[in-house]
CSV table of C-alpha atoms in Angstrom, one decimal:
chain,number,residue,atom,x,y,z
A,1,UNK,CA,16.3,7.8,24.0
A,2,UNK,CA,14.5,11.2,24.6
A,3,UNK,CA,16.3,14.2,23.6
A,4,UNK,CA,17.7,16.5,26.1
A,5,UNK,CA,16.5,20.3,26.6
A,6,UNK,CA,19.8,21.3,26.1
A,7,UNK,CA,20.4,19.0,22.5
A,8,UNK,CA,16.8,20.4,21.6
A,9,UNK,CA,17.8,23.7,21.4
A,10,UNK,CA,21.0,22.6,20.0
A,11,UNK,CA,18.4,20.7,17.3
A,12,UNK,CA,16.1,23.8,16.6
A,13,UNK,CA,19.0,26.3,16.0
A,14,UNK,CA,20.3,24.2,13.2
A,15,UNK,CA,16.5,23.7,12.2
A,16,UNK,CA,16.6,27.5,12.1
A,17,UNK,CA,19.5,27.8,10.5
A,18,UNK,CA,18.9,25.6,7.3
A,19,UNK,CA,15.2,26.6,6.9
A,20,UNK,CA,16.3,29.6,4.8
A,21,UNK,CA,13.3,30.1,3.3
A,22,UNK,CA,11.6,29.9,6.9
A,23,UNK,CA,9.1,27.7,5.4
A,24,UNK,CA,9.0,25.4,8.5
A,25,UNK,CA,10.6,22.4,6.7
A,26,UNK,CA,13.9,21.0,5.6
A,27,UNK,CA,14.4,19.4,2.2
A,28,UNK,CA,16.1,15.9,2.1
A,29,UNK,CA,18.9,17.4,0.7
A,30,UNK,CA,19.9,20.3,3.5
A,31,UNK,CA,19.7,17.4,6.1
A,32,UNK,CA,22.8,15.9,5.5
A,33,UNK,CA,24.4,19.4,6.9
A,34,UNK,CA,21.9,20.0,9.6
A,35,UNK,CA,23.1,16.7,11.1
A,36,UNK,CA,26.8,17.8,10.7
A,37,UNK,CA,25.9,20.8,12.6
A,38,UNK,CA,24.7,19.7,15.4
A,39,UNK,CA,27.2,17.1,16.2
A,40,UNK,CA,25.5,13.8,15.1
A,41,UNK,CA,28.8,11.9,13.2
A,42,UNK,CA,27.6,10.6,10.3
A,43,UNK,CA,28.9,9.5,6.8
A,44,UNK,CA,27.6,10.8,4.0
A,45,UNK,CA,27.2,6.6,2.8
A,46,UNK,CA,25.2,5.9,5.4
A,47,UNK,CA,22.9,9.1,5.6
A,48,UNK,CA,21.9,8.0,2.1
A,49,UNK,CA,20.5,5.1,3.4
A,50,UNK,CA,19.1,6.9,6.5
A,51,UNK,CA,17.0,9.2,3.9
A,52,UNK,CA,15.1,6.9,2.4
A,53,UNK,CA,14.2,5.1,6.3
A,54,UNK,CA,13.3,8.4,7.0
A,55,UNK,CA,11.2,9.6,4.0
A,56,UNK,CA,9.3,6.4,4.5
A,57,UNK,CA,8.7,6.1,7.9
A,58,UNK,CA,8.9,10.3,9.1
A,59,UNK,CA,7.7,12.7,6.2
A,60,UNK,CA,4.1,11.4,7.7
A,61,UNK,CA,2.3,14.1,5.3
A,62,UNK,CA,4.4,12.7,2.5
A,63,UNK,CA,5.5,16.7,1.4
A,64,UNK,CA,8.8,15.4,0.1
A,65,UNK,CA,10.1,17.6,3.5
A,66,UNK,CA,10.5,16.9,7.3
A,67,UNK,CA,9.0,19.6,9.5
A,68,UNK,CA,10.4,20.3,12.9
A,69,UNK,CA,8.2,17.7,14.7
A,70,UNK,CA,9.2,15.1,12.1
A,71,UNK,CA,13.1,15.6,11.9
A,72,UNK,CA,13.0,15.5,16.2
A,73,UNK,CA,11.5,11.7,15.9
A,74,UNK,CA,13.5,10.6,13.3
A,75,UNK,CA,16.5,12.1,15.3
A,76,UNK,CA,15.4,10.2,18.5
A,77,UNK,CA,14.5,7.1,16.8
A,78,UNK,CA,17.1,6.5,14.1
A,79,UNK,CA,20.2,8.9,14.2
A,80,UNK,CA,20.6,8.7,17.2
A,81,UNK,CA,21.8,4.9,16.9
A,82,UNK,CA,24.5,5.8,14.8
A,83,UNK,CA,27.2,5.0,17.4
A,84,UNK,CA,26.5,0.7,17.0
A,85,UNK,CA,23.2,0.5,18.9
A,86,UNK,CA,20.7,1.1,16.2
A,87,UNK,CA,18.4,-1.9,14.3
A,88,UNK,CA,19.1,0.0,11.0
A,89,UNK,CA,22.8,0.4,10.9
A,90,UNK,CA,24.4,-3.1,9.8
A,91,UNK,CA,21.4,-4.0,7.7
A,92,UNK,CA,21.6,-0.5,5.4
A,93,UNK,CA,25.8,-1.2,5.6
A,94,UNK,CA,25.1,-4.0,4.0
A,95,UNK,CA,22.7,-3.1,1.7
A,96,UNK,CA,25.2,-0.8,0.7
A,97,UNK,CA,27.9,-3.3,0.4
A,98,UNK,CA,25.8,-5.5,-2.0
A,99,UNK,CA,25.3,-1.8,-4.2
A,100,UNK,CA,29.1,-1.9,-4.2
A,101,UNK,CA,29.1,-5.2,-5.8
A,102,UNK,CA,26.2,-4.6,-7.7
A,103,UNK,CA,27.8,-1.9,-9.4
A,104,UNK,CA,30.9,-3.6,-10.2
A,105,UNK,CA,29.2,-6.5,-12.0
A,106,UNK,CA,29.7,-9.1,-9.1
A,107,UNK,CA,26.4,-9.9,-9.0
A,108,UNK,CA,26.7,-13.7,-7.1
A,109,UNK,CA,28.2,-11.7,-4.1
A,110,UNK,CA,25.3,-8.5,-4.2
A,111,UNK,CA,22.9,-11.1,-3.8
A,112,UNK,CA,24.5,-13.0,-0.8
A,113,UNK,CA,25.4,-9.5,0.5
A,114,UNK,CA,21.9,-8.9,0.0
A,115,UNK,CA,20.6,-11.9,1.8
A,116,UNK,CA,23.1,-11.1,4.8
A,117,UNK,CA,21.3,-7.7,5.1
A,118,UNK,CA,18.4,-9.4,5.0
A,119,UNK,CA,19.0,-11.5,8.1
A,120,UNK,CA,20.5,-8.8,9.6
A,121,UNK,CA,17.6,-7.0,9.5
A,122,UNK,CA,15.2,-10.3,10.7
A,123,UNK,CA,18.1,-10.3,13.9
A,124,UNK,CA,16.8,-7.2,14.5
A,125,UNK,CA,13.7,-8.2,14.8
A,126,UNK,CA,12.7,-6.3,11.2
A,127,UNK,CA,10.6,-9.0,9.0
A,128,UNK,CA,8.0,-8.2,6.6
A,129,UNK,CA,8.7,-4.2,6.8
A,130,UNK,CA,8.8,-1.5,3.6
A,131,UNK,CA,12.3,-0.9,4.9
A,132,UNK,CA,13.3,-4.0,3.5
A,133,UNK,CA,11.0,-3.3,-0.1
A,134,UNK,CA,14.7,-1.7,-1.7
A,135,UNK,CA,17.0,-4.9,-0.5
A,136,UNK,CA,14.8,-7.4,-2.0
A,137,UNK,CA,14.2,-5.2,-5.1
A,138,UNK,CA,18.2,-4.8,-5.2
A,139,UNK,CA,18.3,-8.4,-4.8
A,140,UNK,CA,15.8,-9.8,-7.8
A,141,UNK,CA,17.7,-7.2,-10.0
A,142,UNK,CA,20.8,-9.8,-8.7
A,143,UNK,CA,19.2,-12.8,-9.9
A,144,UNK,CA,17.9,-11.6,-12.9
A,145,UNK,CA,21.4,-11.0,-14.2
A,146,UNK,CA,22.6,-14.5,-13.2
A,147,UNK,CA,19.1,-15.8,-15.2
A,148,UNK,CA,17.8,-16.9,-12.0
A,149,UNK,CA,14.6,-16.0,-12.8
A,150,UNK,CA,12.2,-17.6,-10.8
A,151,UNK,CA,14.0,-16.2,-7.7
A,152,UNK,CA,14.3,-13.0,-9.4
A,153,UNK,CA,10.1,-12.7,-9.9
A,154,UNK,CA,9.6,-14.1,-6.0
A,155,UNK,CA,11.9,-11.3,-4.7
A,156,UNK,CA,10.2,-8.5,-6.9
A,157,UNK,CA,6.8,-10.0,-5.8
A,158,UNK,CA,7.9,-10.1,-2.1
A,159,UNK,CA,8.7,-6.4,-2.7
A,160,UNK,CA,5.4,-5.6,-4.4
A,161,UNK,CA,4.0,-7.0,-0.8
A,162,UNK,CA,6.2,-5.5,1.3
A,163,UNK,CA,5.5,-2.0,-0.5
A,164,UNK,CA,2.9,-2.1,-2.6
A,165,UNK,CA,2.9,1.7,-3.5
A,166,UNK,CA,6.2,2.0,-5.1
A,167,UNK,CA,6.6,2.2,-8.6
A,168,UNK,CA,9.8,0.4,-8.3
A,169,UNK,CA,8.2,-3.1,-7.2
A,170,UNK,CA,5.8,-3.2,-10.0
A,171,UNK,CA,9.1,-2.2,-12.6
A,172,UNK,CA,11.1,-5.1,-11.4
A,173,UNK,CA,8.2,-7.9,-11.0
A,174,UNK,CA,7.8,-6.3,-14.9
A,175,UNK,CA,11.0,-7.4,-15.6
A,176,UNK,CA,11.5,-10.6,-13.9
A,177,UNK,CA,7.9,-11.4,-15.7
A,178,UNK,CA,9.4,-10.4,-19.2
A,179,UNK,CA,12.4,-12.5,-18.3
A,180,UNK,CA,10.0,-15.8,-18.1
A,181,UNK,CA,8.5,-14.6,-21.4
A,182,UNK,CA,5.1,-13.3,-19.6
A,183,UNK,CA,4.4,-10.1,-21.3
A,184,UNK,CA,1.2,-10.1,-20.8
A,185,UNK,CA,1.3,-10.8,-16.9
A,186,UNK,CA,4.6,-8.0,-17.0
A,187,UNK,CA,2.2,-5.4,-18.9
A,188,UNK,CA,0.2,-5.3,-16.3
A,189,UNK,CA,2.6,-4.9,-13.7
A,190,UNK,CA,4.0,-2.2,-15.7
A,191,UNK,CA,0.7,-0.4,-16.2
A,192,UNK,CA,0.6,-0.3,-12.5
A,193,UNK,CA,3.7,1.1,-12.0
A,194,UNK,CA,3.1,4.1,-14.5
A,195,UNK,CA,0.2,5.0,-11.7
A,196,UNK,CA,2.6,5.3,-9.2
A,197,UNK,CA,5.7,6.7,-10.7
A,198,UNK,CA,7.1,10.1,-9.9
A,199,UNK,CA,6.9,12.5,-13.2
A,200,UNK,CA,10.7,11.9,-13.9
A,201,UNK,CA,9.9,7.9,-14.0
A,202,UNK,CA,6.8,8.0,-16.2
A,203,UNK,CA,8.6,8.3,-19.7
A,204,UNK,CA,11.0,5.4,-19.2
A,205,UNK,CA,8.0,3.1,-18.1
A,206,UNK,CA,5.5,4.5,-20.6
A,207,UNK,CA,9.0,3.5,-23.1
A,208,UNK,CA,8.8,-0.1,-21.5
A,209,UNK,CA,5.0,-0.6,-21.8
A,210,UNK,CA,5.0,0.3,-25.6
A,211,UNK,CA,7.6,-2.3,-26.2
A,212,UNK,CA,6.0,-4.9,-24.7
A,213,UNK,CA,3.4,-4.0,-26.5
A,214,UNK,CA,4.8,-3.9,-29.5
A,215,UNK,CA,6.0,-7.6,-28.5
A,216,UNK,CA,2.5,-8.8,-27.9
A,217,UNK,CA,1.2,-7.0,-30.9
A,218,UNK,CA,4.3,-8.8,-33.0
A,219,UNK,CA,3.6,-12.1,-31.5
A,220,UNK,CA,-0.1,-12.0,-32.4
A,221,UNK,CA,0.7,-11.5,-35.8
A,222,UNK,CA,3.4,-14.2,-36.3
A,223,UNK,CA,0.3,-16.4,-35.0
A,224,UNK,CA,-2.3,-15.0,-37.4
A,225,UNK,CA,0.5,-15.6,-40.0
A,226,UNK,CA,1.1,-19.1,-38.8
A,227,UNK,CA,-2.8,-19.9,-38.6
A,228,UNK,CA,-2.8,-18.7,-42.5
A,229,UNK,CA,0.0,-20.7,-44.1
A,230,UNK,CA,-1.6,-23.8,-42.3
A,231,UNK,CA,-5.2,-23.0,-43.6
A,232,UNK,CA,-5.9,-25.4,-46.0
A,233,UNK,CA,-4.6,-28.4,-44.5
A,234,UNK,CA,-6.2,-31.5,-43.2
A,235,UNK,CA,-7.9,-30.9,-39.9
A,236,UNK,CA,-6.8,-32.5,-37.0
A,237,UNK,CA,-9.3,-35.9,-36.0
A,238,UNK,CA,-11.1,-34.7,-32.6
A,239,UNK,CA,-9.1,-37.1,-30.6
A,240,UNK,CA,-5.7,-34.6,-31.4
A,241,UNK,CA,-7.7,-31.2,-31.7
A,242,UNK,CA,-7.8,-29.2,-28.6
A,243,UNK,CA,-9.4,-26.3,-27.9
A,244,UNK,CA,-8.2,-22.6,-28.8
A,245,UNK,CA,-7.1,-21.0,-25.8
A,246,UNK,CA,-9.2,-18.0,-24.3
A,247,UNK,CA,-8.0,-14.9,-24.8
A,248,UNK,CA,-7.0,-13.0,-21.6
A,249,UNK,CA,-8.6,-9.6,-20.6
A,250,UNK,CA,-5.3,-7.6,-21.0
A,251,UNK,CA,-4.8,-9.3,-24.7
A,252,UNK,CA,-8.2,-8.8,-25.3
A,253,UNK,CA,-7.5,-5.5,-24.1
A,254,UNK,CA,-4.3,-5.0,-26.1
A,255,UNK,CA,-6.3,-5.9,-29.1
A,256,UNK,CA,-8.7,-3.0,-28.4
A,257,UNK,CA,-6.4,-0.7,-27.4
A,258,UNK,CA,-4.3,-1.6,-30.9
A,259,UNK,CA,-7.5,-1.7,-33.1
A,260,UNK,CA,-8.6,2.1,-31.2
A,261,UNK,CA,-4.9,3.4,-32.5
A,262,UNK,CA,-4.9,2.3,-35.9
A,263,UNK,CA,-8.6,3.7,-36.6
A,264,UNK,CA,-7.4,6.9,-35.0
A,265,UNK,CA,-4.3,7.1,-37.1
A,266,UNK,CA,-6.9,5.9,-40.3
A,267,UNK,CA,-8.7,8.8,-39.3
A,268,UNK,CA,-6.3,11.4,-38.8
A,269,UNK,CA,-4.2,10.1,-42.1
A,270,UNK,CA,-8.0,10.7,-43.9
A,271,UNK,CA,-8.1,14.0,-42.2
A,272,UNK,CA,-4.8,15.2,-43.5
A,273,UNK,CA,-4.9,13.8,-46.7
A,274,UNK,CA,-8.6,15.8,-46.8
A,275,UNK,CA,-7.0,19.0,-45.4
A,276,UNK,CA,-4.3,18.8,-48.0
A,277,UNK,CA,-6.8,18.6,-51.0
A,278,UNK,CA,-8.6,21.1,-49.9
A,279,UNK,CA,-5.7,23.5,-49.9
A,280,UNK,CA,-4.4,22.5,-53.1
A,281,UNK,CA,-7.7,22.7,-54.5
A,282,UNK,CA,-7.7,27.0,-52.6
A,283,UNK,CA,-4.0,27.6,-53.9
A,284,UNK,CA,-5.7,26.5,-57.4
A,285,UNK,CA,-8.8,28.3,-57.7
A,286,UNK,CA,-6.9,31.1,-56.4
A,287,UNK,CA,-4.4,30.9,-59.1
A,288,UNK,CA,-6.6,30.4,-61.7
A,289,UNK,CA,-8.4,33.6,-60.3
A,290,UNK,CA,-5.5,35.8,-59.8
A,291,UNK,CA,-4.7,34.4,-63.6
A,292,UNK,CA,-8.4,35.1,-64.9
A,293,UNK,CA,-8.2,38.7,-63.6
A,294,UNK,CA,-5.2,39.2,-64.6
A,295,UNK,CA,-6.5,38.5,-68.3
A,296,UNK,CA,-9.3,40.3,-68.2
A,297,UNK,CA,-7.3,43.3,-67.1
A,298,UNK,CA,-4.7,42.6,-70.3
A,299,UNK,CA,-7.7,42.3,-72.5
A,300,UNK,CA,-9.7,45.5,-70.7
A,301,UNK,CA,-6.2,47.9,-71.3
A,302,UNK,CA,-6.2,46.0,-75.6
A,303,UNK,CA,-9.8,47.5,-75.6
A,304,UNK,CA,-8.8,50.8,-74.4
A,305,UNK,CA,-6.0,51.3,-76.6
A,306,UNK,CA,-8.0,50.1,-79.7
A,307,UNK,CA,-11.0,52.5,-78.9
A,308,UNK,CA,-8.0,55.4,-78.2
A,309,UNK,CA,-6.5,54.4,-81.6
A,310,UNK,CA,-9.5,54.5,-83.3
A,311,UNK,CA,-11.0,58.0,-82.2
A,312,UNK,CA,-7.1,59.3,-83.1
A,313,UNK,CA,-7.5,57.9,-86.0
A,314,UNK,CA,-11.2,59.3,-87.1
A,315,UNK,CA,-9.6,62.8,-85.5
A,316,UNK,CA,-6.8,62.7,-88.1
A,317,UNK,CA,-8.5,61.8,-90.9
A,318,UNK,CA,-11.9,64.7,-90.0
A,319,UNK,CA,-9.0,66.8,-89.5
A,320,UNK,CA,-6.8,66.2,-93.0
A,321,UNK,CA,-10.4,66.2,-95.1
A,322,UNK,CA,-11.2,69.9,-93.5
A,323,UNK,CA,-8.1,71.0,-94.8
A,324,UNK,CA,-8.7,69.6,-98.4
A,325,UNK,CA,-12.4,71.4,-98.4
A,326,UNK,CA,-10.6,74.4,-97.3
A,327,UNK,CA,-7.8,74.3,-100.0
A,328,UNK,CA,-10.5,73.7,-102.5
A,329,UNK,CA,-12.5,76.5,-101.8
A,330,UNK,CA,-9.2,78.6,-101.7
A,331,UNK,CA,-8.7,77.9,-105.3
């Protein structure tokens, strides 16, 4: 449906309107009102929805914003199909539906709701689309709290495919791999989503990685443990021994990455421990300075005194024998 002449200068008013700051775009978060204005009836519920088809599929210079030529299509192409007709409407109702149930704790019925918006969408001809990246994501998150693992991992992988550029997909294929006890396999996953993750994102997946870290880390050491409280016993015949399983490149890397930290920390600890010497050893020698001059100043002001004493005392007495010699020569 091609908008009118008369509803495109309807749409560019309000575009002028909200673009306060007349810098030629509207954030995601003005649009809600812009739509109000100009007559599009829309709840708030489903615009939420609408945003994130639209950020995906309009912002195409991906500035967080829609410019004028960018909020026309996704007009034309999307909002406009808010009166029943549109492919996206029952499948984001529903995705919205199984967020309701999500959020309640019913998780059996968020992921049949789930699966309805699913097939929803695939009625509408949508299959193997980015739109649908957040339903499966919403729908592994399902399974995984009703330990239905393996389908939680396929969903999150599906998602990874379906959207392979959202940090999201790589967090929940992270935790569906964690959930089958593959930390190694979810590490990865994990240091993939770190690349992609917006700065408000990073710290809670940087969190994740170092505990899983810390898990492989443990569990390596629990085997060392084991390997030495066996050491000593009688060898297994060749028939029973098998053969030590090769390390992975991410444990391999893990071990590198673990052996790297604790010679840094070595180092810095030697560092400190060297810096803090070396200032006691300052605050010393300055003491004993400040102590040493402080002596020699004591023993400096003794000498003075004495040599004072003694030249009042040579005065006195040259003084008392010229008055004897005096009185003698009197008589």
């Amino acid at each position: 449906m091609a908008v009118t002449r008369a509803k495109d200068s309807e749409i560019k008013a309000a575009f002028q309107k909200f673009d306060k700051d007349n810098s030629g775009s509207l954030e995601i978060g003005e649009l809600y009102d812009v739509l109000r204005e100009i007559g599009v009836e829309i709840t708030k519920e489903h615009f939420d929805g609408y945003s994130q088809i639209m950020m995906d599929d309009f912002d195409t210079d991906r500035s967080g914003a829609l410019d004028y030529d960018e909020f026309t299509r996704f007009y034309e192409q999307v909002l406009v199909n808010e009166s029943g007709k549109g492919q996206y409407k029952e499948m984001l109702e529903l995705k919205e539906e199984g967020n309701s149930f999500f959020r309640s704790g019913d998780y059996l019925k968020a992921a049949a709701t789930y699966t309805k918006a699913i097939k929803a969408a695939a009625d509408h001809g949508i299959e193997n689309d980015a739109k649908l990246a957040p339903i499966y994501s919403n729908r592994s998150a399902s399974f995984l709290k009703l330990s239905k693992v393996s389908q939680a991992l396929q969903d999150a992988e599906k998602c990874c495919e379906l959207k392979p550029d959202w940090d999201k997909a790589h967090f929940r294929k992270a935790a569906a791999l964690e959930a089958s006890e593959k930390d190694a396999e979810a590490l990865i996953a994990l240091e993939e989503s770190v690349k992609l993750a917006g700065p408000d994102q990073v710290p809670i997946v940087e969190q994740k990685i170092r505990l899983v870290k810390q898990r492989l880390h443990r569990h390596e050491r629990e085997m060392h443990k084991n390997e030495k409280r066996n050491h000593g016993s009688k060898p297994p015949s060749p028939e029973s021994k098998s053969p030590a399983p090769e390390k992975t490149a991410e444990e391999i890397a893990a071990e590198k990455e673990a052996a790297d930290k604790a010679a840094a920390d070595k180092e810095k600890q030697r560092a400190a421990n060297e810096a803090r010497m070396k200032k006691e050893k300052e605050e010393a020698d300055a003491k004993a300075a400040k102590l040493a001059a402080e002596g020699a100043e004591r023993a400096a002001k003794a000498e003075a005194d004495a040599k004072a004493k003694a030249a009042a005392d040579a005065k006195a007495a040259a003084e008392a024998d010229k008055a004897a010699k005096a009185k003698a020569a009197a008589d």
